[in-house]
Structure formats: C-alpha cells, structure tokens
PDB file of C-alpha atoms in Angstrom:
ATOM      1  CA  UNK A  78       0.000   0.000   0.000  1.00 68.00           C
ATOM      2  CA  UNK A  79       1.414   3.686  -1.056  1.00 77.00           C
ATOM      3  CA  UNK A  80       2.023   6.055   2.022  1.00 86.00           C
ATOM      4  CA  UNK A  81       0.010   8.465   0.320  1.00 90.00           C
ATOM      5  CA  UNK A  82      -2.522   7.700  -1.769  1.00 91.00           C
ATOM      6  CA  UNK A  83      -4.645   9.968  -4.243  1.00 92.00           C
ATOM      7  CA  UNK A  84      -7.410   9.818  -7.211  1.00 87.00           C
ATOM      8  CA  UNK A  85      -5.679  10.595 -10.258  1.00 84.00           C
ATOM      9  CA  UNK A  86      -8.469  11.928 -11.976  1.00 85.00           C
ATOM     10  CA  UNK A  87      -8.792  13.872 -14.080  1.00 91.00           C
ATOM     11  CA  UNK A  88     -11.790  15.538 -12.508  1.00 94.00           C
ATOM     12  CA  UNK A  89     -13.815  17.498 -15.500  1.00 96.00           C
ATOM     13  CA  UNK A  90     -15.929  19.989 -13.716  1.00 97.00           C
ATOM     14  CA  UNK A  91     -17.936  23.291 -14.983  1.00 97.00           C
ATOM     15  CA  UNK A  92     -17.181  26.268 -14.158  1.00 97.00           C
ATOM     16  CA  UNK A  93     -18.996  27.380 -11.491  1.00 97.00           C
ATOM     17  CA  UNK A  94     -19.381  23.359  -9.701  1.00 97.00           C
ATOM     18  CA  UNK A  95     -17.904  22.331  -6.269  1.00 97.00           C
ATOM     19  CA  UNK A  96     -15.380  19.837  -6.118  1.00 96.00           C
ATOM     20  CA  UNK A  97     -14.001  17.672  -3.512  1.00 95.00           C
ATOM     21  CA  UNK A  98     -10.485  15.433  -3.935  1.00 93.00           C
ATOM     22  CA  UNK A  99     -10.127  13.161  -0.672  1.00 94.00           C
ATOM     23  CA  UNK A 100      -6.355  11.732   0.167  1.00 95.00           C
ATOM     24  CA  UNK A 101      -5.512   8.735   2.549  1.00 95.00           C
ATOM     25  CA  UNK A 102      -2.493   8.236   4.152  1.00 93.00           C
ATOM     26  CA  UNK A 103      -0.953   5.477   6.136  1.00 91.00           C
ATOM     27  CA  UNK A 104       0.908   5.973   8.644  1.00 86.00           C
ATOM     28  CA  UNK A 105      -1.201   6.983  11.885  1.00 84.00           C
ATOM     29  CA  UNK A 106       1.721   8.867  13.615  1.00 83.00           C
ATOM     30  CA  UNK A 107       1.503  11.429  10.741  1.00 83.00           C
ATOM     31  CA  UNK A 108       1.868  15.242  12.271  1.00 80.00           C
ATOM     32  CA  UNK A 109       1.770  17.714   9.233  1.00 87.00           C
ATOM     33  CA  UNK A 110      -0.973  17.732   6.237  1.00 92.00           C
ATOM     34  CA  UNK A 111      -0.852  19.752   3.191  1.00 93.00           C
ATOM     35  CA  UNK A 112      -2.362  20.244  -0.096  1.00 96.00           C
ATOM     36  CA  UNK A 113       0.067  21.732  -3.067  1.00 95.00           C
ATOM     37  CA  UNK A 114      -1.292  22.764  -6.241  1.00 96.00           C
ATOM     38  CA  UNK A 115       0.757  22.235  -9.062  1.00 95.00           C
ATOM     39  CA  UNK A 116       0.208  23.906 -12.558  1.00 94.00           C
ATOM     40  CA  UNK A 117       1.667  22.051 -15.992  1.00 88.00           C
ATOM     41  CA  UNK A 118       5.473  21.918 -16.442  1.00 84.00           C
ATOM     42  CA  UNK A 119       5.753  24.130 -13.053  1.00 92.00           C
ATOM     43  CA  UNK A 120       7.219  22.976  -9.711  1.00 94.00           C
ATOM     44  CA  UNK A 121       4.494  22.473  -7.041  1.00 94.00           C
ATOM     45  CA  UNK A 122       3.631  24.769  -4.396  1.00 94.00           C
ATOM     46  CA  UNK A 123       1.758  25.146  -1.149  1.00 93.00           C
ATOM     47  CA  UNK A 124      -1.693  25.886  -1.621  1.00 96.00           C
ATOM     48  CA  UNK A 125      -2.676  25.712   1.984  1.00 94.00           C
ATOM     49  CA  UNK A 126      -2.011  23.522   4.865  1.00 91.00           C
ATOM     50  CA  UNK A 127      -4.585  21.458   7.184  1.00 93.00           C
ATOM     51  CA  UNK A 128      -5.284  21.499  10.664  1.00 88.00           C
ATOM     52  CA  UNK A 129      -7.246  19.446  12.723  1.00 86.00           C
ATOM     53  CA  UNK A 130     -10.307  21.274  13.310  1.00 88.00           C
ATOM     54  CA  UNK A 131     -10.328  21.675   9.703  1.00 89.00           C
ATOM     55  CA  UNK A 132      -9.686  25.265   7.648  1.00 93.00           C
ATOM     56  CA  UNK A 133     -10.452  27.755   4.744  1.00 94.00           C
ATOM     57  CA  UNK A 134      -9.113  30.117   2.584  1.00 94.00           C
ATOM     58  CA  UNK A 135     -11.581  31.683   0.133  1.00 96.00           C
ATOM     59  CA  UNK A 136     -13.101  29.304  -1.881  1.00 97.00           C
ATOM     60  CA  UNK A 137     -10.894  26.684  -0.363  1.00 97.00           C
ATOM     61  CA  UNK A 138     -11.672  24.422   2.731  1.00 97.00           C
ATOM     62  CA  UNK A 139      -9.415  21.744   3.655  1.00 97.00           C
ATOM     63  CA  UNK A 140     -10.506  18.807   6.497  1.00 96.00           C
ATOM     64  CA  UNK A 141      -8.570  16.029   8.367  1.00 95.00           C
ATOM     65  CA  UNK A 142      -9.875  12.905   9.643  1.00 93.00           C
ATOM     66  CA  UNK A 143      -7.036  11.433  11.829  1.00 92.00           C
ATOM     67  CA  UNK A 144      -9.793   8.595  12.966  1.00 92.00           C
ATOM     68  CA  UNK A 145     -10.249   7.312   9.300  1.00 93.00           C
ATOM     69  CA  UNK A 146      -6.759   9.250   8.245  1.00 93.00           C
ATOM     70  CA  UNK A 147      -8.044  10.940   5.235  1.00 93.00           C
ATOM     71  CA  UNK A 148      -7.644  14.572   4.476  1.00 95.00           C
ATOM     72  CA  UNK A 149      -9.762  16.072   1.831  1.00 96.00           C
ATOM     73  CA  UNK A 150     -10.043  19.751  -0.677  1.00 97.00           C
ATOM     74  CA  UNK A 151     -12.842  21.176  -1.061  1.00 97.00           C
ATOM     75  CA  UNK A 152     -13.566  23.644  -4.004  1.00 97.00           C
ATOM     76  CA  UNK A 153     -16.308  25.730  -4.300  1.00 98.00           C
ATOM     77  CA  UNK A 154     -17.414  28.086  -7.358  1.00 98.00           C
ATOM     78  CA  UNK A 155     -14.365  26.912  -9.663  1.00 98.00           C
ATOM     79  CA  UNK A 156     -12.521  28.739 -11.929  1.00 97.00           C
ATOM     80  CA  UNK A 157     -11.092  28.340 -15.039  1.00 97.00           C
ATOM     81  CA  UNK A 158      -7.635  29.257 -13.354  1.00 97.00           C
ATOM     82  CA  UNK A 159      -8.119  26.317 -10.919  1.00 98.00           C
ATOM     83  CA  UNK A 160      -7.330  23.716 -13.963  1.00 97.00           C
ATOM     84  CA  UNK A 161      -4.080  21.743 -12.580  1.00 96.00           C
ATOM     85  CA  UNK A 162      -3.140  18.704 -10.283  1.00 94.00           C
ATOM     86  CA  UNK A 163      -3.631  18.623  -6.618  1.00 96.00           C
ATOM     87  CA  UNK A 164      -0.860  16.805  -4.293  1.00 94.00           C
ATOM     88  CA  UNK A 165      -1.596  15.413  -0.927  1.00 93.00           C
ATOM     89  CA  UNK A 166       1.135  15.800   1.385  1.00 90.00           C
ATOM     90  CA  UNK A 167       2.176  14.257   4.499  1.00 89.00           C
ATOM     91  CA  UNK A 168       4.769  14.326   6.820  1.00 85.00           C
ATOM     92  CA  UNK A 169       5.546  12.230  10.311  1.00 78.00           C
ATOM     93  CA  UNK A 170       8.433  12.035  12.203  1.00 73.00           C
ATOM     94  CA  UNK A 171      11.588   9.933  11.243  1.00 66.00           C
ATOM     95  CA  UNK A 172      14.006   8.645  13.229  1.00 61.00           C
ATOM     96  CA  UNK A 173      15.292   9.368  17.163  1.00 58.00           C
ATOM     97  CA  UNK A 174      16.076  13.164  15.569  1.00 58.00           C
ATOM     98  CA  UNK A 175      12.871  14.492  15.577  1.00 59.00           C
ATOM     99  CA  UNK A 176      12.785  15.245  12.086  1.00 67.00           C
ATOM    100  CA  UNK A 177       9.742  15.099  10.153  1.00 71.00           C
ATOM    101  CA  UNK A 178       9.644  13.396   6.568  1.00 73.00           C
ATOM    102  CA  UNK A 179       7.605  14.533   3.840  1.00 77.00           C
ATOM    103  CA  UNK A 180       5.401  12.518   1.550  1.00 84.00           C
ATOM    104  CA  UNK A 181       3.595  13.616  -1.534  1.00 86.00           C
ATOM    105  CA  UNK A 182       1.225  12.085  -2.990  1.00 89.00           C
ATOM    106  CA  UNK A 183       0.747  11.815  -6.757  1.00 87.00           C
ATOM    107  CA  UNK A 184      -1.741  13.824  -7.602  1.00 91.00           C
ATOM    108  CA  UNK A 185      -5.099  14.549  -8.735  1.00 93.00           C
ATOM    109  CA  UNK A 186      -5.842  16.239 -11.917  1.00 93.00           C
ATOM    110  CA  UNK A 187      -8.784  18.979 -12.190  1.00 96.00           C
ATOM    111  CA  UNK A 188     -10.034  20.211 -15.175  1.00 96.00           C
ATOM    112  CA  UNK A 189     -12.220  23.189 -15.022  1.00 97.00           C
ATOM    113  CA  UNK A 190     -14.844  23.330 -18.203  1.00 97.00           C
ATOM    114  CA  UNK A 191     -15.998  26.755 -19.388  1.00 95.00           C
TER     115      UNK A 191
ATOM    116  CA  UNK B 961      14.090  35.049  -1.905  1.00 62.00           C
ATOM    117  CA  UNK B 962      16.101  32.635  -3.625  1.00 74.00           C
ATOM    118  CA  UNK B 963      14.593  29.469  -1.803  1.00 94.00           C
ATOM    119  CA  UNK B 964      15.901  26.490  -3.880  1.00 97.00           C
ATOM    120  CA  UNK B 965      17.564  26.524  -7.372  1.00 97.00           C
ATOM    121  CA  UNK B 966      18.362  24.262  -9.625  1.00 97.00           C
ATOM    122  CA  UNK B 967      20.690  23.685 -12.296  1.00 97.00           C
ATOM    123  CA  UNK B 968      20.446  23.363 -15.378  1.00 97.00           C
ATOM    124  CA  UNK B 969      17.098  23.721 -16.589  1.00 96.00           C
ATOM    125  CA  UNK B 970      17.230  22.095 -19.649  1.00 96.00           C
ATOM    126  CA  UNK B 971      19.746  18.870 -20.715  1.00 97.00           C
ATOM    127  CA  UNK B 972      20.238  16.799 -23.535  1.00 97.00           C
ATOM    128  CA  UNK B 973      22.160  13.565 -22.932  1.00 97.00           C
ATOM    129  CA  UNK B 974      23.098  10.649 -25.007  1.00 97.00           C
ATOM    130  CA  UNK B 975      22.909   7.321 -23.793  1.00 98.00           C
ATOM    131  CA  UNK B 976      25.590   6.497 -21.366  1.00 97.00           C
ATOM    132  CA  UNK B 977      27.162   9.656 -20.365  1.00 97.00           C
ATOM    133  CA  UNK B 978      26.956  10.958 -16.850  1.00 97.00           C
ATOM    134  CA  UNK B 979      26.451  14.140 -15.731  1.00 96.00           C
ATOM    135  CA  UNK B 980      24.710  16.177 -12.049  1.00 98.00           C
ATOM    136  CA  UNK B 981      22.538  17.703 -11.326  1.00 98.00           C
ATOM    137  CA  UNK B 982      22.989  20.427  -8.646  1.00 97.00           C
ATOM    138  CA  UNK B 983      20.511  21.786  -5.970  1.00 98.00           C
ATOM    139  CA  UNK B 984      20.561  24.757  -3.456  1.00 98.00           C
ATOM    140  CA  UNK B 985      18.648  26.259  -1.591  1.00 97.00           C
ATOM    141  CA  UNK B 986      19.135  29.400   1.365  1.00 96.00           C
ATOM    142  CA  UNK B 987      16.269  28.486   4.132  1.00 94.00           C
ATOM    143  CA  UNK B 988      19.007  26.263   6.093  1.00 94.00           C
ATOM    144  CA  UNK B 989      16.726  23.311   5.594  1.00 92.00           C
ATOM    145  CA  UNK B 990      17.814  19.939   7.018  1.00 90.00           C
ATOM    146  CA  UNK B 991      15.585  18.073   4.292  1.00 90.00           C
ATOM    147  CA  UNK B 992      16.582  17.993   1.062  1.00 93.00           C
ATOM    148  CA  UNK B 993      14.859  15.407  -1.557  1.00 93.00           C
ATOM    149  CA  UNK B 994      15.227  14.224  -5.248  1.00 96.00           C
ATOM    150  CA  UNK B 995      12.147  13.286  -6.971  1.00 94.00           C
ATOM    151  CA  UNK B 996      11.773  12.627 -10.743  1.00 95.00           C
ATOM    152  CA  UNK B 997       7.921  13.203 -12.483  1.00 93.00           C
ATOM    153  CA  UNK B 998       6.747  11.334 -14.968  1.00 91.00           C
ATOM    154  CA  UNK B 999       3.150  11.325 -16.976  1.00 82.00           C
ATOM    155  CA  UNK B1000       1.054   9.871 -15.189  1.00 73.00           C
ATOM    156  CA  UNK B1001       3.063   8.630 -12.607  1.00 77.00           C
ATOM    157  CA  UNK B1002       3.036  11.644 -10.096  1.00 79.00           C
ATOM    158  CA  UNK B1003       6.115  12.769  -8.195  1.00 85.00           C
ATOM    159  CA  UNK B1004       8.852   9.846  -7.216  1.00 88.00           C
ATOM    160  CA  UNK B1005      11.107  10.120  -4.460  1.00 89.00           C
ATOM    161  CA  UNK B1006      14.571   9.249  -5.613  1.00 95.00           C
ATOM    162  CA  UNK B1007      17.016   9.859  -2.469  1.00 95.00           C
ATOM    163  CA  UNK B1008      16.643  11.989   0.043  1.00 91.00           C
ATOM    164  CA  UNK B1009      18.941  13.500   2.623  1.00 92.00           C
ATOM    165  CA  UNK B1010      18.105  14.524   6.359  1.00 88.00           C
ATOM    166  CA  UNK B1011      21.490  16.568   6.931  1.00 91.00           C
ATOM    167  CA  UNK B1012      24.455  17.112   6.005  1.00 94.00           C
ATOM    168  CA  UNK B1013      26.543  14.409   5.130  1.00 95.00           C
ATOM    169  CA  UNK B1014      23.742  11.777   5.126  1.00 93.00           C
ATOM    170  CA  UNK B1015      21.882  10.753   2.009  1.00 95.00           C
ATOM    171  CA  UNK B1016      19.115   7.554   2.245  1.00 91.00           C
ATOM    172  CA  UNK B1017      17.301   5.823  -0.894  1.00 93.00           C
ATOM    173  CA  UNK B1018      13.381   6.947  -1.651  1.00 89.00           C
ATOM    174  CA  UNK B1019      11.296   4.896  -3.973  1.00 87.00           C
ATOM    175  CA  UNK B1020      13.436   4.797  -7.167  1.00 94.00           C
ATOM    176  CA  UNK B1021      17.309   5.372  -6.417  1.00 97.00           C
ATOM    177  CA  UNK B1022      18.407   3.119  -9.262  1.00 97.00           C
ATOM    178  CA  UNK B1023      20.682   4.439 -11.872  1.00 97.00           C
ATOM    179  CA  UNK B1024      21.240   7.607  -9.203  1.00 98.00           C
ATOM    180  CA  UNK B1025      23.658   8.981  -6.648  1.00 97.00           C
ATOM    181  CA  UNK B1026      23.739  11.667  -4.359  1.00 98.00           C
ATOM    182  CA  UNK B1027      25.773  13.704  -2.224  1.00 98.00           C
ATOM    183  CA  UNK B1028      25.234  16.222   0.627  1.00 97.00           C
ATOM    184  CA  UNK B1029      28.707  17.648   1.223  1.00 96.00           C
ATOM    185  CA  UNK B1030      27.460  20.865   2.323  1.00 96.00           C
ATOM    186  CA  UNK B1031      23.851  21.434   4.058  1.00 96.00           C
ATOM    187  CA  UNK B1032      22.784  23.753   1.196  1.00 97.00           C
ATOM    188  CA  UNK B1033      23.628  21.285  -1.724  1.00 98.00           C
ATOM    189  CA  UNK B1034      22.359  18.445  -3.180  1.00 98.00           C
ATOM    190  CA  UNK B1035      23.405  17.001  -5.921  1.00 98.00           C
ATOM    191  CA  UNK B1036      21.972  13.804  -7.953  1.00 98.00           C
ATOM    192  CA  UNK B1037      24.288  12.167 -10.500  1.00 98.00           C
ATOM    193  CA  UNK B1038      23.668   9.953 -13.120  1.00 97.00           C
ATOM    194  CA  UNK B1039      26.628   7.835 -13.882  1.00 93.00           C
ATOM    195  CA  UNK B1040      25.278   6.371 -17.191  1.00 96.00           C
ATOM    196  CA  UNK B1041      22.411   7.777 -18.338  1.00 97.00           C
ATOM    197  CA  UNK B1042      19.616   5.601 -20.206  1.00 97.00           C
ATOM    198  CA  UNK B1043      16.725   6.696 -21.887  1.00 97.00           C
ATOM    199  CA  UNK B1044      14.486   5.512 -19.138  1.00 96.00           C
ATOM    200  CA  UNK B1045      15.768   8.392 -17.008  1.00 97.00           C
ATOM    201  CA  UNK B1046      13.922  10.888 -19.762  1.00 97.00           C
ATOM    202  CA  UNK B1047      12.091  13.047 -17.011  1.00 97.00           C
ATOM    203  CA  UNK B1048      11.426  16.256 -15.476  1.00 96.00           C
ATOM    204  CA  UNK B1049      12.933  16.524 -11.651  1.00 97.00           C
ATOM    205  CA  UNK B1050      12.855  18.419  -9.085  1.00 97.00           C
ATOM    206  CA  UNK B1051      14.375  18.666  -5.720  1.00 97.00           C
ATOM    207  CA  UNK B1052      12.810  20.136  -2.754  1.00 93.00           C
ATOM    208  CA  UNK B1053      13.682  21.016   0.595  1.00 93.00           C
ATOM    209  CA  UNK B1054      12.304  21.416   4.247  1.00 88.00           C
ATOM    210  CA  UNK B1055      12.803  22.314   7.586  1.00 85.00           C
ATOM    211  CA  UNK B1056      11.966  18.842   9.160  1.00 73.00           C
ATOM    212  CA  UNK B1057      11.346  19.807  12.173  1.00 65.00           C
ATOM    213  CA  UNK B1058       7.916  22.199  13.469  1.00 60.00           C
ATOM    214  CA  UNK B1059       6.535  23.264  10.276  1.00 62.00           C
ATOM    215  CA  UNK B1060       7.656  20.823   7.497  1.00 72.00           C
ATOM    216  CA  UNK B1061       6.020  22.309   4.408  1.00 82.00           C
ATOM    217  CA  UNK B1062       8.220  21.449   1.530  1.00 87.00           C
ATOM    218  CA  UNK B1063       9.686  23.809  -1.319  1.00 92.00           C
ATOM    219  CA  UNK B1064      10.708  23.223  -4.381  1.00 95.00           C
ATOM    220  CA  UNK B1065      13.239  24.076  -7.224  1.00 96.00           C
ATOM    221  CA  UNK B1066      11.808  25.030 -11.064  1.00 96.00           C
ATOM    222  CA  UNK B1067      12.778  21.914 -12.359  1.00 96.00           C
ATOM    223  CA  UNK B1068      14.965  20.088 -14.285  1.00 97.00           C
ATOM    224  CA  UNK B1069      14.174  18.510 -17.881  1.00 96.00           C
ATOM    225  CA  UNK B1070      16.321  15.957 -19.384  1.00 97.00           C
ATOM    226  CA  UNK B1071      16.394  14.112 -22.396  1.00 97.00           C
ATOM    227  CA  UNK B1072      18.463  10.612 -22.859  1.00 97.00           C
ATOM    228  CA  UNK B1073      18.735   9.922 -26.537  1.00 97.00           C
TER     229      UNK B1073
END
C-alpha cells in the first residue's frame, strides 16, 4: 500500500461546480498535512495547509480525519484558473532526531470546463 | 528570496554519459529530496537526505547517486544515463522539524537519446 494515496483523476468539472479530492495516508503517527497545487510543467507549491479542526481560505476548505486518516479539498465556485493537479502531502516524524519526513502524494488532476 | 535553485534547466544527454545535477537552496533546511515526475506517474522520491553528510534511498534510487557535502547542496548524478531516465525533476527542501512544508526548485528537464 502507497504512504500516500490519491485519485488521479482527471476531474472534469464546470465552471462554477464544487469539487471535492479526498487523500488517505498510512501511517497513523503522521503530524503535518498539506495540499500543493501544481500547474503544468511548473514545480508544485503550497496551496494551503490542514489542521485538525479543519480550515479555509476563500473558496478553499481543507478537512482532516485522523480517525479514518483521510484529508480532503474542497472547491467551491471553480474557476477556469483552478485547472491543474492537486498533491496530498504528508509528513511524520523519522528517526530518534525528531525530524519530520515529507510525503507527496501523486496527484489529482482537475479540469475546469468553461 | 532565492529558496531552492536548480541547475540546469534544460539537458540533452546521449545514452551512457553521466552528468549532475545540482541543488541549493538558502532556508538552512535539514531536508533535502530528489524526486523525478513522470506522466502519469506523479512525483517519485529518488534519495533523500536529512542533513548534512547523510543521504538515504526513496522509492526509485536506481541508476542515481547523491551527495550532501554541504547542508545547502544536493546534488543527484547519473553515472550512465539511459533513456528511461527521460524526465522532469525536481528537488525540494524542508525544515523537518515544526513546520515541514516542503519547497521546491523550477525543475529540471532531461532528455536521454
């Protein structure tokens, strides 16, 4: 089983439409969750991280299920602009350092439809 | 803010020459990784290193070697390169401990012909 696993996709969605990618991950001890957005032939970037009690920014809201360890995007009113992959990330601690390792996942694709 | 660099950008290789691939970055990150993406296949985890001087294998380290002489570099060589290593990579970095969020160089695309 993949540490991280995500939907490939590619989600085709209208403009407009609300869209949710989920991520599981497997390792229970996991203590950081983010989603990066990655747009073609670029290098991913952060997009936002996710806490616990869940979070949003704008149109985005990202949740964590620790119970069921799952982490999932949500997109509301999408935009054209939106069109790229999504990456699941995870990170838990490696080691007797301390230090945390991270873990992408490889991606979901979104396609936004005028 | 430079974060992480990488060089070169572009690189044309024929089969079984070597060459490296060199990474930087100016956060004073203990992390540094090597991934390679492929269509379709996501982002792969070469090697990794978790400080200086160490370097451990990720999902794919065959045909690759690494070194992490100096905390801020991280280089990935290819000793003989085969077609099969046609890819775009990039290496990231991060903190490792506290906040772990990862960053990432422009990329790197190479061609074995």
């Amino acid at each position: 089983r993949k540490e991280v696993e995500q939907d490939p996709g590619p989600f085709n969605v209208p403009e407009g439409a609300t869209v949710a990618f989920n991520c599981t991950y497997s390792n229970s001890a996991s203590q950081s969750f983010f989603w990066y957005r990655q747009d073609c032939r670029k290098e991913p970037k952060l997009l936002m991280s996710v806490y616990s009690s869940g979070n949003e920014d704008g149109r985005f809201t990202a949740q964590l299920n620790r119970a069921s360890q799952y982490i999932s995007l949500l997109i509301r009113d999408s935009k054209l602009s939106d069109s790229a992959t999504y990456l699941c990330v995870v990170s838990w601690g490696e080691g007797s350092g301390g230090y945390q390792k991270v873990t992408f996942g490889t991606g979901t694709k979104l396609q936004v439809i005028p | 803010n430079a974060g992480v660099t990488q060089t070169p950008k572009f690189r044309v290789l024929k089969t079984g020459q070597s060459m490296t691939l060199l990474c930087a970055q100016d956060m004073n990150h203990e992390y540094m990784y090597w991934y390679r993406q492929d269509p379709g296949m996501g982002l792969r985890l070469i090697h990794y290193s978790v400080g200086e001087g160490t370097t451990a294998k990720g999902e794919v380290p065959d045909g690759y070697n690494v070194s992490r002489l100096k905390k801020q570099n991280f280089l990935l060589g290819l000793e003989s390169a085969a077609p099969s290593q046609t890819s775009v990579y990039f290496c990231a970095s991060s903190r490792g401990r506290g906040r772990t969020e990862a960053f990432f160089g422009q990329g790197t695309r190479l061609t074995v012909v």
